[in-house]
XYZ file of C-alpha atoms in Angstrom:
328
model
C -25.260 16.654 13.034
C -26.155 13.239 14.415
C -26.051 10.144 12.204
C -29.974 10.186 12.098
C -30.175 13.521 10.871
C -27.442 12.684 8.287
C -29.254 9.293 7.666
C -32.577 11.506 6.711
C -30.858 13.650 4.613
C -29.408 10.935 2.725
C -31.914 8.364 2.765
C -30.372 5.778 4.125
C -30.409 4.228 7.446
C -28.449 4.887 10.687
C -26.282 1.617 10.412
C -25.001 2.593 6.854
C -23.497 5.717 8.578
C -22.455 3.932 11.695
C -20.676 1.515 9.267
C -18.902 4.571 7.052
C -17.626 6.544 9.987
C -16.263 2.976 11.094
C -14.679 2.172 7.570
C -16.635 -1.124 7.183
C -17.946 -0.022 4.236
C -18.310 3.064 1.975
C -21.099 5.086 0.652
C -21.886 4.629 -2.905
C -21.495 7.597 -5.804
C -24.614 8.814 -5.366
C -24.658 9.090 -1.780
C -20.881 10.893 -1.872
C -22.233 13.455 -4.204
C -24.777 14.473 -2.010
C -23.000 14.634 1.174
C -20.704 16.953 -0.944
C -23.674 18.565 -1.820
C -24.740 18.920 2.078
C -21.558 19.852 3.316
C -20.238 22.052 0.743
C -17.206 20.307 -0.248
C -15.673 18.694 -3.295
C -15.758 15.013 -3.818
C -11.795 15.193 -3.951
C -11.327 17.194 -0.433
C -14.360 14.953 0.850
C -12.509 11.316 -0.148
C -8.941 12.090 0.062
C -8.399 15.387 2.039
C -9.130 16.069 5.682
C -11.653 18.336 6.759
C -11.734 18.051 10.222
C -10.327 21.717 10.612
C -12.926 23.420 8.224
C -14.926 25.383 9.500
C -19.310 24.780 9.505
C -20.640 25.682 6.472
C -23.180 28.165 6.880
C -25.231 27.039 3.661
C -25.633 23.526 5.332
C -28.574 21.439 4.448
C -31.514 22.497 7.122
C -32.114 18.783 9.201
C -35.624 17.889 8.598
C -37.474 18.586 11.524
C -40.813 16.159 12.835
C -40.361 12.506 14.033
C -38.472 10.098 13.028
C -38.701 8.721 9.391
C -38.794 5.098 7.292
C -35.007 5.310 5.823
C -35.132 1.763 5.004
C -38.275 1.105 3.339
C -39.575 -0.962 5.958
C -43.804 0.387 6.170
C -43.539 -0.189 1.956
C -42.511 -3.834 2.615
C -44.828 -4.412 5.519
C -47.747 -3.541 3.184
C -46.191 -5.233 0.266
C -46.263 -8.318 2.719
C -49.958 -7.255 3.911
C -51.249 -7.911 0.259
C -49.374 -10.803 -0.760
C -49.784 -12.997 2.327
C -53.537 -12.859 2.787
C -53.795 -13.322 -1.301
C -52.414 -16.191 -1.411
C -54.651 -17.534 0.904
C -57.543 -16.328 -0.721
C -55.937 -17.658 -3.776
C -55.884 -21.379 -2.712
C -59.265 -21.214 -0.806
C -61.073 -19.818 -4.238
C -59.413 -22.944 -5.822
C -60.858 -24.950 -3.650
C -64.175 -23.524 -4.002
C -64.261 -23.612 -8.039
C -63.312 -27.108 -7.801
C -66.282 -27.948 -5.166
C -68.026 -26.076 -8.161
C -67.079 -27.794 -11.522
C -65.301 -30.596 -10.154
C -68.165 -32.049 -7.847
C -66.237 -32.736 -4.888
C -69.504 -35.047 -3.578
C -68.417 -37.859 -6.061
C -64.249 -37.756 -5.250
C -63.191 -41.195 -4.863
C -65.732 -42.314 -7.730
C -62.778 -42.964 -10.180
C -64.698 -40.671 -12.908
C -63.570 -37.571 -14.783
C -64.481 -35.332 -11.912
C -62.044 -35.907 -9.228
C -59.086 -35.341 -12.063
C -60.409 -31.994 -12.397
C -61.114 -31.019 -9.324
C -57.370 -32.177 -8.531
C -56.376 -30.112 -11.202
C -58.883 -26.854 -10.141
C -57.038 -27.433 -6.371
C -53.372 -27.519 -7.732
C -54.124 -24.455 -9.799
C -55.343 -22.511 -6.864
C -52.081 -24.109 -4.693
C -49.814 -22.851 -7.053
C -51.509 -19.542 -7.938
C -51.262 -18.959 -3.599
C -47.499 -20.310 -4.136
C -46.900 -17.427 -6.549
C -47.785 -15.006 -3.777
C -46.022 -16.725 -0.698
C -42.958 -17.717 -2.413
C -41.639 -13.840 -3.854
C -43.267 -12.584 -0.541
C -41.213 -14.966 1.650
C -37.954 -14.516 -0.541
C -38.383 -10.143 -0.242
C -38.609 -10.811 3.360
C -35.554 -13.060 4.208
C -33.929 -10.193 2.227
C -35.013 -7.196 3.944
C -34.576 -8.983 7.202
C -30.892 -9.957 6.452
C -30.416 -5.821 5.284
C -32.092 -4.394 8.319
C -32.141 -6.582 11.351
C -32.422 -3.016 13.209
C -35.142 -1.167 12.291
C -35.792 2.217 14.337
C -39.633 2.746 15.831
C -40.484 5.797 13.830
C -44.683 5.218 13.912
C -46.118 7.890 16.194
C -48.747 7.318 18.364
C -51.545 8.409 15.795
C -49.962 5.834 13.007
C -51.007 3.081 15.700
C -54.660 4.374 16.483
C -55.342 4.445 12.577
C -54.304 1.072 12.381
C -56.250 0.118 15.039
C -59.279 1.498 13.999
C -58.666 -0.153 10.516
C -58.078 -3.484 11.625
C -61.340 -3.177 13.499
C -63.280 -2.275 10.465
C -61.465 -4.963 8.836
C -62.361 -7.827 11.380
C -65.757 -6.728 11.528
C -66.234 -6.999 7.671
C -64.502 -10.426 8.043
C -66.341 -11.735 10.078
C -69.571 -10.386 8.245
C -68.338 -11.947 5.008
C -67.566 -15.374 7.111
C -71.517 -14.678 8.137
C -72.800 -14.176 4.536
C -71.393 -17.754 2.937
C -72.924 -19.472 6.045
C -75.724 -18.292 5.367
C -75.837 -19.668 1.244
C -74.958 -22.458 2.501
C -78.223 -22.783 4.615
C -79.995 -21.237 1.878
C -79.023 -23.244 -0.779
C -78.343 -26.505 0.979
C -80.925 -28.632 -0.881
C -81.517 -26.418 -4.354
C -78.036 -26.186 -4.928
C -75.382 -28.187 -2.603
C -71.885 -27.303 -4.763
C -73.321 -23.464 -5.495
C -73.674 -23.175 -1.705
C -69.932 -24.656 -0.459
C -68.489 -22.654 -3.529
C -70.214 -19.671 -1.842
C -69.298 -20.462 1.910
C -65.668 -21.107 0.377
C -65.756 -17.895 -1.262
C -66.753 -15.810 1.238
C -64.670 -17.234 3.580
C -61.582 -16.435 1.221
C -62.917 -12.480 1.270
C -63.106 -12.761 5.194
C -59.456 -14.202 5.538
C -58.122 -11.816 3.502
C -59.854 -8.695 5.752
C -58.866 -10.343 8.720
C -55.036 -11.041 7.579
C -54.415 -8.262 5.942
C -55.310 -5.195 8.378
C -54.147 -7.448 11.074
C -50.604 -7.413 9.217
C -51.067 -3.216 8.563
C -51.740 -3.508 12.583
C -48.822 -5.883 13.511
C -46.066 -3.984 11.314
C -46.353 -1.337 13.697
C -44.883 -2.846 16.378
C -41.444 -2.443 15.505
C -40.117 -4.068 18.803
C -41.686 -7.158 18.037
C -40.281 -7.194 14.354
C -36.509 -6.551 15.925
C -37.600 -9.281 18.179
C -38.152 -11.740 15.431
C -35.433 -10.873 13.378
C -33.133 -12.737 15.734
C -34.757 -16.347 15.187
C -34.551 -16.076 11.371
C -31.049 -14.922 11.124
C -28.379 -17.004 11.718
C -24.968 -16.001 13.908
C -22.644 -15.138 10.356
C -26.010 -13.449 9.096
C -26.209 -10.816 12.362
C -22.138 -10.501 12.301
C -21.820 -9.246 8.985
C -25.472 -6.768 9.168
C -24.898 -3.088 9.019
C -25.896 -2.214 12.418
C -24.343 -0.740 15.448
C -21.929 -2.381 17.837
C -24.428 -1.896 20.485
C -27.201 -3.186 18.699
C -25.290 -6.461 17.684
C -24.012 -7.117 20.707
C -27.852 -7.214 21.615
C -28.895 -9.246 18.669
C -26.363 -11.724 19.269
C -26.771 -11.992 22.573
C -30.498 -12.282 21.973
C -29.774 -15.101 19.253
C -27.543 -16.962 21.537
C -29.764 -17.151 24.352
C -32.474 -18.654 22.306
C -30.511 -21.497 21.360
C -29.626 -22.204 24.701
C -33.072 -22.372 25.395
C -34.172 -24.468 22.113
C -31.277 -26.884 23.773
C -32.821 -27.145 26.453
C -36.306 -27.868 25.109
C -34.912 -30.215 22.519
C -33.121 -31.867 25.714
C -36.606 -32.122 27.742
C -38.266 -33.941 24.668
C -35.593 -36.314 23.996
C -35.901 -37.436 27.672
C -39.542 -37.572 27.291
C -39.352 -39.924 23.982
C -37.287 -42.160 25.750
C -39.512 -42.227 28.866
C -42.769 -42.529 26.387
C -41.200 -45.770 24.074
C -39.861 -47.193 27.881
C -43.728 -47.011 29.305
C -44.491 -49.013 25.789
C -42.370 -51.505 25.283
C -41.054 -52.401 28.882
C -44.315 -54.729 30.192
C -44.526 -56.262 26.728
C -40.928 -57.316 27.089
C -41.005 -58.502 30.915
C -44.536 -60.579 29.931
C -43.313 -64.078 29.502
C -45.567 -64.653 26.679
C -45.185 -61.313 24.621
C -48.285 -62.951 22.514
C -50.366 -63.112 25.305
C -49.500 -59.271 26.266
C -52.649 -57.027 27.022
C -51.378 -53.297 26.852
C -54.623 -52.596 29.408
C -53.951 -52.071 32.922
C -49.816 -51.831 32.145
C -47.782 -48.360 31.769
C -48.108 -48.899 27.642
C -51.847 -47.733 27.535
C -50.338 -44.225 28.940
C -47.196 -43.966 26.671
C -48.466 -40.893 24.904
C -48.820 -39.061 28.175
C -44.666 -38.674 28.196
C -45.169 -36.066 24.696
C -47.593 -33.667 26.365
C -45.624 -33.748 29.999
C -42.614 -33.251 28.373
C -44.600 -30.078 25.878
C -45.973 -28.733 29.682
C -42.466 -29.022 31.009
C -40.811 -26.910 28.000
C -43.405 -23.927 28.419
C -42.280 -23.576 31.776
C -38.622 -23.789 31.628
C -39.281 -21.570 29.130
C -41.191 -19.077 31.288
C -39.074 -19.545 33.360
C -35.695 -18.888 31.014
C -37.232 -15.710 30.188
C -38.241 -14.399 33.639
C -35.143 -14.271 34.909
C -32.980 -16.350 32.423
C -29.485 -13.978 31.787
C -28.676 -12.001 27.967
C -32.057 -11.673 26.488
């Protein structure tokens, strides 16, 4: 029996079982009664004894046979993060919208009682989106930091479905997006707050289509989600994970490379800050008269142009690093 197979019968991922065969860690009660369970041994025989020389059971547990499965949980808290996400940006966009309502966003600045409640209507809808990102963020920096690994297991008809749903959901979006602009026309004289509150509203509805069945589309692309692990976990973080030797030496290797190349980057923007304040200040400082200075026809009318060489020069060293940079 492979670890998969022992991982599906358990429940539990492939790295817990790499890390029990290696003695990094042990299973818990739970999990020991059922492997006793599978294998048809006492708990006793199966922690202290050795049964290396028994022989195979023949009332072993049948392997489940199909594709691979979700051990760890991960398509629940992809479409946990698929509704929370695009909520919360409903969430603060309907604020805004019931404060263009009651709070009469057309007088703010008028130093009357409307613009403290429609500061008040905004905050409420900021915090009720904060409610939302905050738990969602937090559940995600944990489930990355348990499974920086997570094996594909989405077949090919998994990734049609949510193909076809994220179409249906763009589509209604954008039809949403279409139905506020048009209150907004409709109602532009008769009714100006009605028809932002409705263009704001329906804009919220579109956002969260469009977010949300683009998450249910992104989540399965596995690779891409083992891809981004690596920039939100630090070194200590991908040492200590419960995952294969293999597949750390990967992730660190991966993690390591990147911050080679965010040195690099950082480097190349350094270098162009000092070249952009050096194009500013050097003709002011050799003019005799800095008073009399006139910034036209010298090097400090194109300062700025040192940040966006410098951005230009980072994308391709970083093409570069990545076409044929070593331990990606």
């Amino acid at each position: 029996m492979t670890q998969e197979q022992l991982a599906m019968l358990l429940g539990v991922s492939r790295q817990s079982v790499t890390k029990w065969e290696a003695e990094r860690s042990y299973p818990e009660m739970d999990k020991l009664l059922k492997i006793c369970d599978i294998f048809e041994c006492s708990l006793d025989d199966l922690v202290k004894g050795d049964l290396t020389g028994c022989p195979s059971a023949e009332g072993v547990a049948a392997v489940p046979a199909g594709p691979p499965t979700d051990v760890c949980g991960y398509d629940e808290h992809q479409r946990m993060m698929a509704w929370k996400v695009p909520t919360g940006i409903a969430a603060i966009l309907i604020g805004v919208a019931i404060a263009m309502l009651l709070g009469d966003a057309s007088r703010f600045g008028s130093h009357n009682g409307n613009d403290a409640l429609f500061v008040v209507i905004v905050l409420a809808g900021v915090l009720a989106g904060l409610a939302f990102f905050v738990p969602a963020g937090m559940e995600h920096s944990a489930f990355v930091k348990a499974h920086p690994y997570v094996e594909d297991f989405y077949t090919e008809d998994d990734r049609i479905r949510a193909r076809k749903s994220f179409s249906v959901g763009l589509i209604a979006g954008l039809a949403f997006i279409v139905v506020g602009i048009g209150c907004v026309l409709m109602l532009e004289e008769r009714a100006e707050n009605w028809g932002l509150f409705f263009l704001l509203f329906f804009i919220a509805l579109g956002t969260w289509n469009i977010v949300h069945y683009g998450m249910l589309l992104g989540r399965t692309n596995v690779a891409e989600y083992n891809k981004a692990v690596v920039d939100e976990l630090e070194i200590e973080d991908i040492v200590n994970a419960q995952v294969d030797a293999g597949v750390r030496d990967a992730l660190l290797s991966r993690k390591r490379h990147g911050k080679k190349l965010g040195a690099v980057c950082g480097s190349i923007m350094i270098v162009a800050t000092i070249v952009g304040l050096a194009l500013l200040f050097a003709p002011a400082l050799a003019t005799p008269d800095p008073s009399t200075f006139d910034p036209e026809g010298t090097t400090a009318m194109w300062f700025w142009v040192a940040w966006p060489v410098g951005a230009l020069i980072c994308g391709v060293v970083t093409l570069l690093w990545e076409a044929f940079g070593k331990g990606k």
